[in-house]
């Protein structure tokens, strides 16, 4: 008797007005699920229903975009995708076709956040070496900055540097899990040793956080995710974290669309890294279980006005970006022949 191997299950559901919000925002979303190695592109079909497109890339994590270009980190490479379609054109019903045009081989640096500098060049968090870095034409990376307490570059993930925020195209703020100058020393500081650091001065911008992620500057205010405590918020002038919304899951990935924040949520892993965090108590207090998906929060009220939930084999997200002016995006990968048949002609 022949037995059919069941296919891994991925199910997406969304709040009642999520698709209407996407239409009003005139944008689509991209997010990564690094444990299952998926890049998801979320948009709208012509009939207004949700469009879900996914490609497989090993351990994809950080994302950055300027619209026509999308950068993504994977297990040992940094990829630059380029939209191959002219304005008004379509491909199989999609209005954006992101092609992996250039790949930089970095080695396994555990790259987390990516941001695009004023010159369009990617700046990324090199978590393994506890530094900010950029791409190189001849080497794995070029180091740009490291916290003052990191005495030398070493492949030891000393402080779990993970988040990066730019201001005016220049690195401004980073997040890390714990101040440490020894290999893997951050793990003992997960509950309240998290920091946001000012890059220019090296001084602390906010302390007492739990496994913070995804710092972002917007309208003169530093927003971030206090992931281990379960909250999204901003840093006030006294360097105190001001909670705005509870996140029913381990929050990682933050982007903005109009007056809304889009936050990635994950189900914490059952291991030492995620155990013993205040998030467990907060979930119990709110009568909630950790979920995987996206949460859309109104910045004015702090209300979670829309959501997208993911069930099945996907349980963790890393990053999310907003793709402005895009209705229904897709991307090419390397596991089908389509990339061989997609040819574009450049101009001088």
mmCIF file of C-alpha atoms in Angstrom:
data_model
loop_
_atom_site.group_PDB
_atom_site.id
_atom_site.type_symbol
_atom_site.label_atom_id
_atom_site.label_comp_id
_atom_site.label_asym_id
_atom_site.label_seq_id
_atom_site.Cartn_x
_atom_site.Cartn_y
_atom_site.Cartn_z
ATOM 1 C CA UNK A 1 0.000 0.000 0.000
ATOM 2 C CA UNK A 2 1.351 3.394 -0.974
ATOM 3 C CA UNK A 3 1.364 5.993 1.759
ATOM 4 C CA UNK A 4 1.227 9.690 1.027
ATOM 5 C CA UNK A 5 3.483 11.852 3.160
ATOM 6 C CA UNK A 6 1.412 14.692 4.628
ATOM 7 C CA UNK A 7 2.563 18.152 3.626
ATOM 8 C CA UNK A 8 3.604 20.573 6.379
ATOM 9 C CA UNK A 9 0.612 22.685 7.343
ATOM 10 C CA UNK A 10 0.537 26.485 7.339
ATOM 11 C CA UNK A 11 -2.750 28.224 8.044
ATOM 12 C CA UNK A 12 -3.334 31.971 8.054
ATOM 13 C CA UNK A 13 -6.361 33.771 9.421
ATOM 14 C CA UNK A 14 -6.985 37.463 9.958
ATOM 15 C CA UNK A 15 -9.226 39.946 11.692
ATOM 16 C CA UNK A 16 -12.360 41.125 9.945
ATOM 17 C CA UNK A 17 -10.977 44.427 8.644
ATOM 18 C CA UNK A 18 -7.329 43.464 8.083
ATOM 19 C CA UNK A 19 -7.673 43.416 4.284
ATOM 20 C CA UNK A 20 -9.532 46.740 4.281
ATOM 21 C CA UNK A 21 -6.703 48.246 6.318
ATOM 22 C CA UNK A 22 -4.121 46.988 3.797
ATOM 23 C CA UNK A 23 -6.137 48.595 0.997
ATOM 24 C CA UNK A 24 -6.355 51.907 2.864
ATOM 25 C CA UNK A 25 -2.640 51.828 3.659
ATOM 26 C CA UNK A 26 -1.835 51.201 -0.030
ATOM 27 C CA UNK A 27 0.873 48.819 1.077
ATOM 28 C CA UNK A 28 1.801 45.176 1.421
ATOM 29 C CA UNK A 29 3.816 43.380 4.073
ATOM 30 C CA UNK A 30 6.822 41.084 4.077
ATOM 31 C CA UNK A 31 7.948 38.991 7.026
ATOM 32 C CA UNK A 32 10.419 36.212 7.774
ATOM 33 C CA UNK A 33 9.932 32.974 9.711
ATOM 34 C CA UNK A 34 13.482 31.983 10.432
ATOM 35 C CA UNK A 35 13.035 28.571 12.058
ATOM 36 C CA UNK A 36 11.021 27.299 9.103
ATOM 37 C CA UNK A 37 12.976 29.411 6.602
ATOM 38 C CA UNK A 38 10.140 31.256 4.889
ATOM 39 C CA UNK A 39 9.814 34.706 3.350
ATOM 40 C CA UNK A 40 6.136 35.658 3.268
ATOM 41 C CA UNK A 41 4.692 38.433 1.097
ATOM 42 C CA UNK A 42 1.190 39.550 2.099
ATOM 43 C CA UNK A 43 -0.988 41.655 -0.200
ATOM 44 C CA UNK A 44 -4.419 41.778 -1.795
ATOM 45 C CA UNK A 45 -5.957 39.924 -4.716
ATOM 46 C CA UNK A 46 -7.951 41.955 -7.260
ATOM 47 C CA UNK A 47 -11.180 40.859 -5.527
ATOM 48 C CA UNK A 48 -9.944 42.210 -2.184
ATOM 49 C CA UNK A 49 -9.131 38.847 -0.617
ATOM 50 C CA UNK A 50 -5.790 38.246 1.045
ATOM 51 C CA UNK A 51 -2.856 37.277 -1.185
ATOM 52 C CA UNK A 52 -0.238 35.076 0.504
ATOM 53 C CA UNK A 53 3.010 34.279 -1.275
ATOM 54 C CA UNK A 54 5.972 32.449 0.239
ATOM 55 C CA UNK A 55 9.447 31.345 -0.710
ATOM 56 C CA UNK A 56 11.970 29.201 1.149
ATOM 57 C CA UNK A 57 15.357 30.529 2.276
ATOM 58 C CA UNK A 58 17.429 28.893 4.994
ATOM 59 C CA UNK A 59 17.122 30.760 8.336
ATOM 60 C CA UNK A 60 15.957 34.038 6.819
ATOM 61 C CA UNK A 61 15.791 36.830 9.406
ATOM 62 C CA UNK A 62 16.464 40.545 8.923
ATOM 63 C CA UNK A 63 14.624 42.618 6.313
ATOM 64 C CA UNK A 64 15.055 46.142 4.953
ATOM 65 C CA UNK A 65 13.444 47.913 2.023
ATOM 66 C CA UNK A 66 13.351 51.192 0.148
ATOM 67 C CA UNK A 67 10.404 50.046 -1.995
ATOM 68 C CA UNK A 68 11.871 48.680 -5.228
ATOM 69 C CA UNK A 69 14.686 46.939 -3.327
ATOM 70 C CA UNK A 70 14.332 44.360 -0.563
ATOM 71 C CA UNK A 71 17.284 43.127 1.510
ATOM 72 C CA UNK A 72 17.115 39.903 3.496
ATOM 73 C CA UNK A 73 19.615 37.972 5.606
ATOM 74 C CA UNK A 74 19.763 34.189 5.468
ATOM 75 C CA UNK A 75 21.912 31.513 7.092
ATOM 76 C CA UNK A 76 25.194 32.585 5.506
ATOM 77 C CA UNK A 77 24.243 35.180 2.868
ATOM 78 C CA UNK A 78 22.773 38.644 2.549
ATOM 79 C CA UNK A 79 20.429 38.955 -0.443
ATOM 80 C CA UNK A 80 19.362 41.995 -2.425
ATOM 81 C CA UNK A 81 16.039 41.487 -4.208
ATOM 82 C CA UNK A 82 15.009 43.894 -6.944
ATOM 83 C CA UNK A 83 11.522 44.527 -8.273
ATOM 84 C CA UNK A 84 11.700 43.483 -11.922
ATOM 85 C CA UNK A 85 8.363 45.042 -12.982
ATOM 86 C CA UNK A 86 7.796 48.526 -14.353
ATOM 87 C CA UNK A 87 5.061 50.677 -12.848
ATOM 88 C CA UNK A 88 1.668 49.428 -14.033
ATOM 89 C CA UNK A 89 3.033 46.085 -15.221
ATOM 90 C CA UNK A 90 2.080 42.706 -13.786
ATOM 91 C CA UNK A 91 3.352 39.132 -13.706
ATOM 92 C CA UNK A 92 0.806 36.366 -13.220
ATOM 93 C CA UNK A 93 -1.443 38.854 -11.466
ATOM 94 C CA UNK A 94 1.267 40.271 -9.172
ATOM 95 C CA UNK A 95 2.288 43.931 -9.361
ATOM 96 C CA UNK A 96 5.762 43.485 -7.818
ATOM 97 C CA UNK A 97 8.214 40.697 -8.635
ATOM 98 C CA UNK A 98 11.190 40.634 -6.273
ATOM 99 C CA UNK A 99 14.148 38.857 -7.882
ATOM 100 C CA UNK A 100 17.201 37.830 -5.777
ATOM 101 C CA UNK A 101 19.636 39.838 -7.890
ATOM 102 C CA UNK A 102 22.775 39.887 -5.726
ATOM 103 C CA UNK A 103 23.902 37.671 -2.862
ATOM 104 C CA UNK A 104 26.780 38.478 -0.513
ATOM 105 C CA UNK A 105 28.310 35.474 1.205
ATOM 106 C CA UNK A 106 28.966 36.454 4.806
ATOM 107 C CA UNK A 107 29.299 33.125 6.538
ATOM 108 C CA UNK A 108 27.056 32.278 9.477
ATOM 109 C CA UNK A 109 27.219 35.579 11.401
ATOM 110 C CA UNK A 110 23.741 35.251 12.916
ATOM 111 C CA UNK A 111 22.726 38.482 11.164
ATOM 112 C CA UNK A 112 19.699 40.069 12.833
ATOM 113 C CA UNK A 113 18.407 43.561 11.902
ATOM 114 C CA UNK A 114 19.286 45.227 8.584
ATOM 115 C CA UNK A 115 18.917 48.917 7.735
ATOM 116 C CA UNK A 116 19.772 50.928 4.631
ATOM 117 C CA UNK A 117 22.185 53.807 5.101
ATOM 118 C CA UNK A 118 21.909 57.195 3.439
ATOM 119 C CA UNK A 119 23.889 55.825 0.472
ATOM 120 C CA UNK A 120 21.599 52.793 0.138
ATOM 121 C CA UNK A 121 24.275 50.450 1.438
ATOM 122 C CA UNK A 122 23.064 47.873 3.979
ATOM 123 C CA UNK A 123 24.183 48.097 7.591
ATOM 124 C CA UNK A 124 23.498 44.979 9.600
ATOM 125 C CA UNK A 125 23.717 43.654 13.127
ATOM 126 C CA UNK A 126 26.470 41.062 13.228
ATOM 127 C CA UNK A 127 25.257 39.293 16.353
ATOM 128 C CA UNK A 128 27.983 36.638 16.413
ATOM 129 C CA UNK A 129 30.735 39.297 16.499
ATOM 130 C CA UNK A 130 28.770 41.787 18.683
ATOM 131 C CA UNK A 131 29.088 44.635 16.193
ATOM 132 C CA UNK A 132 27.464 46.613 13.408
ATOM 133 C CA UNK A 133 28.850 45.774 9.995
ATOM 134 C CA UNK A 134 28.361 46.226 6.275
ATOM 135 C CA UNK A 135 28.965 44.177 3.160
ATOM 136 C CA UNK A 136 32.316 43.724 1.472
ATOM 137 C CA UNK A 137 33.268 42.808 -2.070
ATOM 138 C CA UNK A 138 36.206 40.746 -0.819
ATOM 139 C CA UNK A 139 35.498 39.682 2.788
ATOM 140 C CA UNK A 140 32.670 38.330 4.917
ATOM 141 C CA UNK A 141 31.962 41.726 6.474
ATOM 142 C CA UNK A 142 33.415 45.124 7.352
ATOM 143 C CA UNK A 143 32.967 46.074 11.032
ATOM 144 C CA UNK A 144 31.607 49.587 11.599
ATOM 145 C CA UNK A 145 30.934 49.900 15.344
ATOM 146 C CA UNK A 146 30.773 47.890 18.529
ATOM 147 C CA UNK A 147 29.689 48.697 22.098
ATOM 148 C CA UNK A 148 32.501 50.193 24.191
ATOM 149 C CA UNK A 149 32.441 47.248 26.624
ATOM 150 C CA UNK A 150 33.157 44.748 23.822
ATOM 151 C CA UNK A 151 36.958 44.679 23.971
ATOM 152 C CA UNK A 152 37.592 42.888 20.693
ATOM 153 C CA UNK A 153 35.876 41.274 17.738
ATOM 154 C CA UNK A 154 35.318 37.599 18.490
ATOM 155 C CA UNK A 155 32.813 35.045 17.230
ATOM 156 C CA UNK A 156 31.305 34.668 20.721
ATOM 157 C CA UNK A 157 27.885 36.425 20.736
ATOM 158 C CA UNK A 158 28.884 38.180 23.954
ATOM 159 C CA UNK A 159 25.918 40.561 24.439
ATOM 160 C CA UNK A 160 23.389 39.365 21.846
ATOM 161 C CA UNK A 161 23.328 42.606 19.920
ATOM 162 C CA UNK A 162 20.174 42.296 17.806
ATOM 163 C CA UNK A 163 18.389 45.550 16.888
ATOM 164 C CA UNK A 164 19.348 48.623 14.851
ATOM 165 C CA UNK A 165 17.603 51.942 14.280
ATOM 166 C CA UNK A 166 18.828 54.652 11.900
ATOM 167 C CA UNK A 167 18.214 58.399 12.031
ATOM 168 C CA UNK A 168 18.767 60.377 8.841
ATOM 169 C CA UNK A 169 20.470 57.371 7.286
ATOM 170 C CA UNK A 170 23.000 56.960 10.115
ATOM 171 C CA UNK A 171 23.075 54.272 12.848
ATOM 172 C CA UNK A 172 21.532 55.866 15.929
ATOM 173 C CA UNK A 173 20.386 53.195 18.400
ATOM 174 C CA UNK A 174 20.969 49.496 18.998
ATOM 175 C CA UNK A 175 19.385 46.976 21.340
ATOM 176 C CA UNK A 176 21.083 44.111 23.133
ATOM 177 C CA UNK A 177 20.038 41.507 25.684
ATOM 178 C CA UNK A 178 22.786 41.969 28.270
ATOM 179 C CA UNK A 179 26.001 43.861 28.868
ATOM 180 C CA UNK A 180 28.723 41.218 28.732
ATOM 181 C CA UNK A 181 32.237 40.799 27.353
ATOM 182 C CA UNK A 182 32.444 37.008 27.572
ATOM 183 C CA UNK A 183 31.125 34.325 25.245
ATOM 184 C CA UNK A 184 27.345 33.862 25.569
ATOM 185 C CA UNK A 185 27.364 36.050 28.689
ATOM 186 C CA UNK A 186 24.055 37.701 27.863
ATOM 187 C CA UNK A 187 21.919 34.703 28.823
ATOM 188 C CA UNK A 188 22.125 35.405 32.554
ATOM 189 C CA UNK A 189 20.763 38.932 31.940
ATOM 190 C CA UNK A 190 17.648 38.042 29.945
ATOM 191 C CA UNK A 191 15.069 39.114 32.518
ATOM 192 C CA UNK A 192 16.075 42.740 33.143
ATOM 193 C CA UNK A 193 19.538 43.371 31.680
ATOM 194 C CA UNK A 194 18.380 44.529 28.248
ATOM 195 C CA UNK A 195 19.678 47.854 26.952
ATOM 196 C CA UNK A 196 19.127 50.372 24.193
ATOM 197 C CA UNK A 197 22.418 52.129 23.435
ATOM 198 C CA UNK A 198 23.099 55.404 21.645
ATOM 199 C CA UNK A 199 25.575 54.630 18.874
ATOM 200 C CA UNK A 200 27.210 58.067 18.637
ATOM 201 C CA UNK A 201 27.992 58.392 22.355
ATOM 202 C CA UNK A 202 27.917 54.773 23.440
ATOM 203 C CA UNK A 203 25.742 55.826 26.381
ATOM 204 C CA UNK A 204 22.659 53.979 27.596
ATOM 205 C CA UNK A 205 19.411 55.264 26.048
ATOM 206 C CA UNK A 206 17.188 52.923 28.090
ATOM 207 C CA UNK A 207 17.945 50.211 30.655
ATOM 208 C CA UNK A 208 16.058 47.564 32.603
ATOM 209 C CA UNK A 209 14.525 45.954 29.532
ATOM 210 C CA UNK A 210 13.971 42.243 28.964
ATOM 211 C CA UNK A 211 15.380 40.891 25.694
ATOM 212 C CA UNK A 212 14.545 44.075 23.710
ATOM 213 C CA UNK A 213 14.255 43.998 19.915
ATOM 214 C CA UNK A 214 13.509 46.116 16.860
ATOM 215 C CA UNK A 215 14.346 49.717 17.829
ATOM 216 C CA UNK A 216 12.923 52.214 15.335
ATOM 217 C CA UNK A 217 13.051 56.020 15.227
ATOM 218 C CA UNK A 218 9.827 57.659 14.065
ATOM 219 C CA UNK A 219 8.759 61.309 14.365
ATOM 220 C CA UNK A 220 11.543 62.088 16.811
ATOM 221 C CA UNK A 221 10.665 59.208 19.148
ATOM 222 C CA UNK A 222 12.441 55.917 19.791
ATOM 223 C CA UNK A 223 10.072 52.952 19.630
ATOM 224 C CA UNK A 224 11.042 49.395 20.503
ATOM 225 C CA UNK A 225 9.799 46.005 21.693
ATOM 226 C CA UNK A 226 10.401 44.991 25.295
ATOM 227 C CA UNK A 227 10.016 41.407 24.187
ATOM 228 C CA UNK A 228 10.669 39.511 27.399
ATOM 229 C CA UNK A 229 8.072 41.599 29.243
ATOM 230 C CA UNK A 230 5.559 41.510 26.385
ATOM 231 C CA UNK A 231 5.177 45.191 25.522
ATOM 232 C CA UNK A 232 5.493 47.605 22.613
ATOM 233 C CA UNK A 233 6.273 51.193 23.495
ATOM 234 C CA UNK A 234 8.656 54.129 23.298
ATOM 235 C CA UNK A 235 11.443 55.685 25.338
ATOM 236 C CA UNK A 236 10.437 58.916 27.068
ATOM 237 C CA UNK A 237 12.773 61.931 27.620
ATOM 238 C CA UNK A 238 13.840 60.541 31.002
ATOM 239 C CA UNK A 239 15.111 57.343 29.315
ATOM 240 C CA UNK A 240 12.212 55.321 30.722
ATOM 241 C CA UNK A 241 10.325 52.790 28.619
ATOM 242 C CA UNK A 242 6.698 53.852 28.217
ATOM 243 C CA UNK A 243 4.381 50.925 27.507
ATOM 244 C CA UNK A 244 1.809 51.476 24.740
ATOM 245 C CA UNK A 245 0.383 48.023 23.958
ATOM 246 C CA UNK A 246 0.597 44.477 25.270
ATOM 247 C CA UNK A 247 1.827 41.916 22.765
ATOM 248 C CA UNK A 248 0.285 38.424 23.170
ATOM 249 C CA UNK A 249 3.455 36.632 22.105
ATOM 250 C CA UNK A 250 7.204 37.097 21.955
ATOM 251 C CA UNK A 251 7.486 40.346 19.971
ATOM 252 C CA UNK A 252 10.137 40.661 17.253
ATOM 253 C CA UNK A 253 9.913 42.769 14.106
ATOM 254 C CA UNK A 254 8.474 46.286 13.975
ATOM 255 C CA UNK A 255 7.404 48.477 11.063
ATOM 256 C CA UNK A 256 5.090 51.448 10.583
ATOM 257 C CA UNK A 257 2.291 52.163 8.126
ATOM 258 C CA UNK A 258 0.654 55.539 8.595
ATOM 259 C CA UNK A 259 -0.491 55.861 12.207
ATOM 260 C CA UNK A 260 -0.143 52.145 12.851
ATOM 261 C CA UNK A 261 2.643 49.872 14.044
ATOM 262 C CA UNK A 262 2.967 46.367 12.619
ATOM 263 C CA UNK A 263 4.496 43.971 15.149
ATOM 264 C CA UNK A 264 5.666 40.395 14.655
ATOM 265 C CA UNK A 265 4.632 37.850 17.297
ATOM 266 C CA UNK A 266 6.118 34.435 18.035
ATOM 267 C CA UNK A 267 5.393 31.498 20.272
ATOM 268 C CA UNK A 268 8.352 31.221 22.681
ATOM 269 C CA UNK A 269 10.441 28.109 22.341
ATOM 270 C CA UNK A 270 10.461 25.627 25.207
ATOM 271 C CA UNK A 271 14.112 26.125 26.062
ATOM 272 C CA UNK A 272 16.409 28.005 28.403
ATOM 273 C CA UNK A 273 16.484 31.168 26.307
ATOM 274 C CA UNK A 274 12.770 31.864 26.680
ATOM 275 C CA UNK A 275 12.060 30.356 30.093
ATOM 276 C CA UNK A 276 11.582 32.436 33.218
ATOM 277 C CA UNK A 277 10.571 35.641 31.449
ATOM 278 C CA UNK A 278 7.911 38.004 32.759
ATOM 279 C CA UNK A 279 6.056 37.470 29.473
ATOM 280 C CA UNK A 280 4.684 34.215 30.897
ATOM 281 C CA UNK A 281 3.134 36.064 33.838
ATOM 282 C CA UNK A 282 1.771 38.820 31.594
ATOM 283 C CA UNK A 283 0.125 36.300 29.279
ATOM 284 C CA UNK A 284 -1.518 34.627 32.268
ATOM 285 C CA UNK A 285 -2.659 37.986 33.638
ATOM 286 C CA UNK A 286 -4.266 38.845 30.304
ATOM 287 C CA UNK A 287 -5.825 35.386 29.986
ATOM 288 C CA UNK A 288 -3.964 34.783 26.746
ATOM 289 C CA UNK A 289 -1.770 32.198 25.083
ATOM 290 C CA UNK A 290 1.248 33.189 23.008
ATOM 291 C CA UNK A 291 0.427 33.414 19.327
ATOM 292 C CA UNK A 292 2.371 33.638 16.090
ATOM 293 C CA UNK A 293 1.492 36.297 13.537
ATOM 294 C CA UNK A 294 1.204 40.046 13.103
ATOM 295 C CA UNK A 295 -0.414 42.637 15.354
ATOM 296 C CA UNK A 296 -1.456 46.062 14.026
ATOM 297 C CA UNK A 297 -1.532 48.690 16.785
ATOM 298 C CA UNK A 298 -3.061 52.168 16.598
ATOM 299 C CA UNK A 299 -0.289 54.504 17.808
ATOM 300 C CA UNK A 300 -2.736 57.037 19.237
ATOM 301 C CA UNK A 301 -4.842 54.665 21.330
ATOM 302 C CA UNK A 302 -2.565 51.654 21.797
ATOM 303 C CA UNK A 303 -5.423 49.421 20.623
ATOM 304 C CA UNK A 304 -4.680 46.277 18.623
ATOM 305 C CA UNK A 305 -7.019 47.072 15.744
ATOM 306 C CA UNK A 306 -6.057 44.306 13.292
ATOM 307 C CA UNK A 307 -4.239 40.993 13.346
ATOM 308 C CA UNK A 308 -2.950 38.126 11.237
ATOM 309 C CA UNK A 309 -2.497 34.716 12.875
ATOM 310 C CA UNK A 310 -0.354 31.815 11.675
ATOM 311 C CA UNK A 311 -0.888 28.201 12.724
ATOM 312 C CA UNK A 312 0.878 24.992 11.795
ATOM 313 C CA UNK A 313 4.597 24.506 11.316
ATOM 314 C CA UNK A 314 5.354 28.246 11.572
ATOM 315 C CA UNK A 315 5.669 29.326 15.200
ATOM 316 C CA UNK A 316 8.316 32.079 15.134
ATOM 317 C CA UNK A 317 8.737 35.299 13.149
ATOM 318 C CA UNK A 318 11.788 37.505 13.117
ATOM 319 C CA UNK A 319 11.249 40.650 11.059
ATOM 320 C CA UNK A 320 8.504 42.523 9.230
ATOM 321 C CA UNK A 321 8.610 45.420 6.751
ATOM 322 C CA UNK A 322 5.991 47.492 4.982
ATOM 323 C CA UNK A 323 6.179 47.583 1.166
ATOM 324 C CA UNK A 324 4.636 50.939 0.193
ATOM 325 C CA UNK A 325 2.759 51.341 -3.071
ATOM 326 C CA UNK A 326 2.523 47.575 -3.506
ATOM 327 C CA UNK A 327 -0.758 45.716 -3.805
ATOM 328 C CA UNK A 328 0.218 42.123 -4.526
ATOM 329 C CA UNK A 329 3.929 41.213 -4.334
ATOM 330 C CA UNK A 330 5.703 37.963 -5.124
ATOM 331 C CA UNK A 331 9.336 36.849 -5.171
ATOM 332 C CA UNK A 332 11.527 34.316 -6.899
ATOM 333 C CA UNK A 333 13.452 31.659 -5.036
ATOM 334 C CA UNK A 334 15.836 28.881 -5.968
ATOM 335 C CA UNK A 335 13.646 25.801 -5.596
ATOM 336 C CA UNK A 336 11.741 26.093 -8.870
ATOM 337 C CA UNK A 337 12.657 26.681 -12.513
ATOM 338 C CA UNK A 338 10.903 30.034 -12.652
ATOM 339 C CA UNK A 339 14.086 31.921 -11.831
ATOM 340 C CA UNK A 340 15.741 30.434 -14.938
ATOM 341 C CA UNK A 341 12.974 31.737 -17.160
ATOM 342 C CA UNK A 342 12.779 35.268 -15.743
ATOM 343 C CA UNK A 343 14.999 37.568 -17.793
ATOM 344 C CA UNK A 344 15.014 41.374 -17.706
ATOM 345 C CA UNK A 345 16.949 43.859 -19.840
ATOM 346 C CA UNK A 346 18.604 46.853 -18.198
ATOM 347 C CA UNK A 347 19.177 50.335 -19.577
ATOM 348 C CA UNK A 348 22.425 52.267 -19.869
#
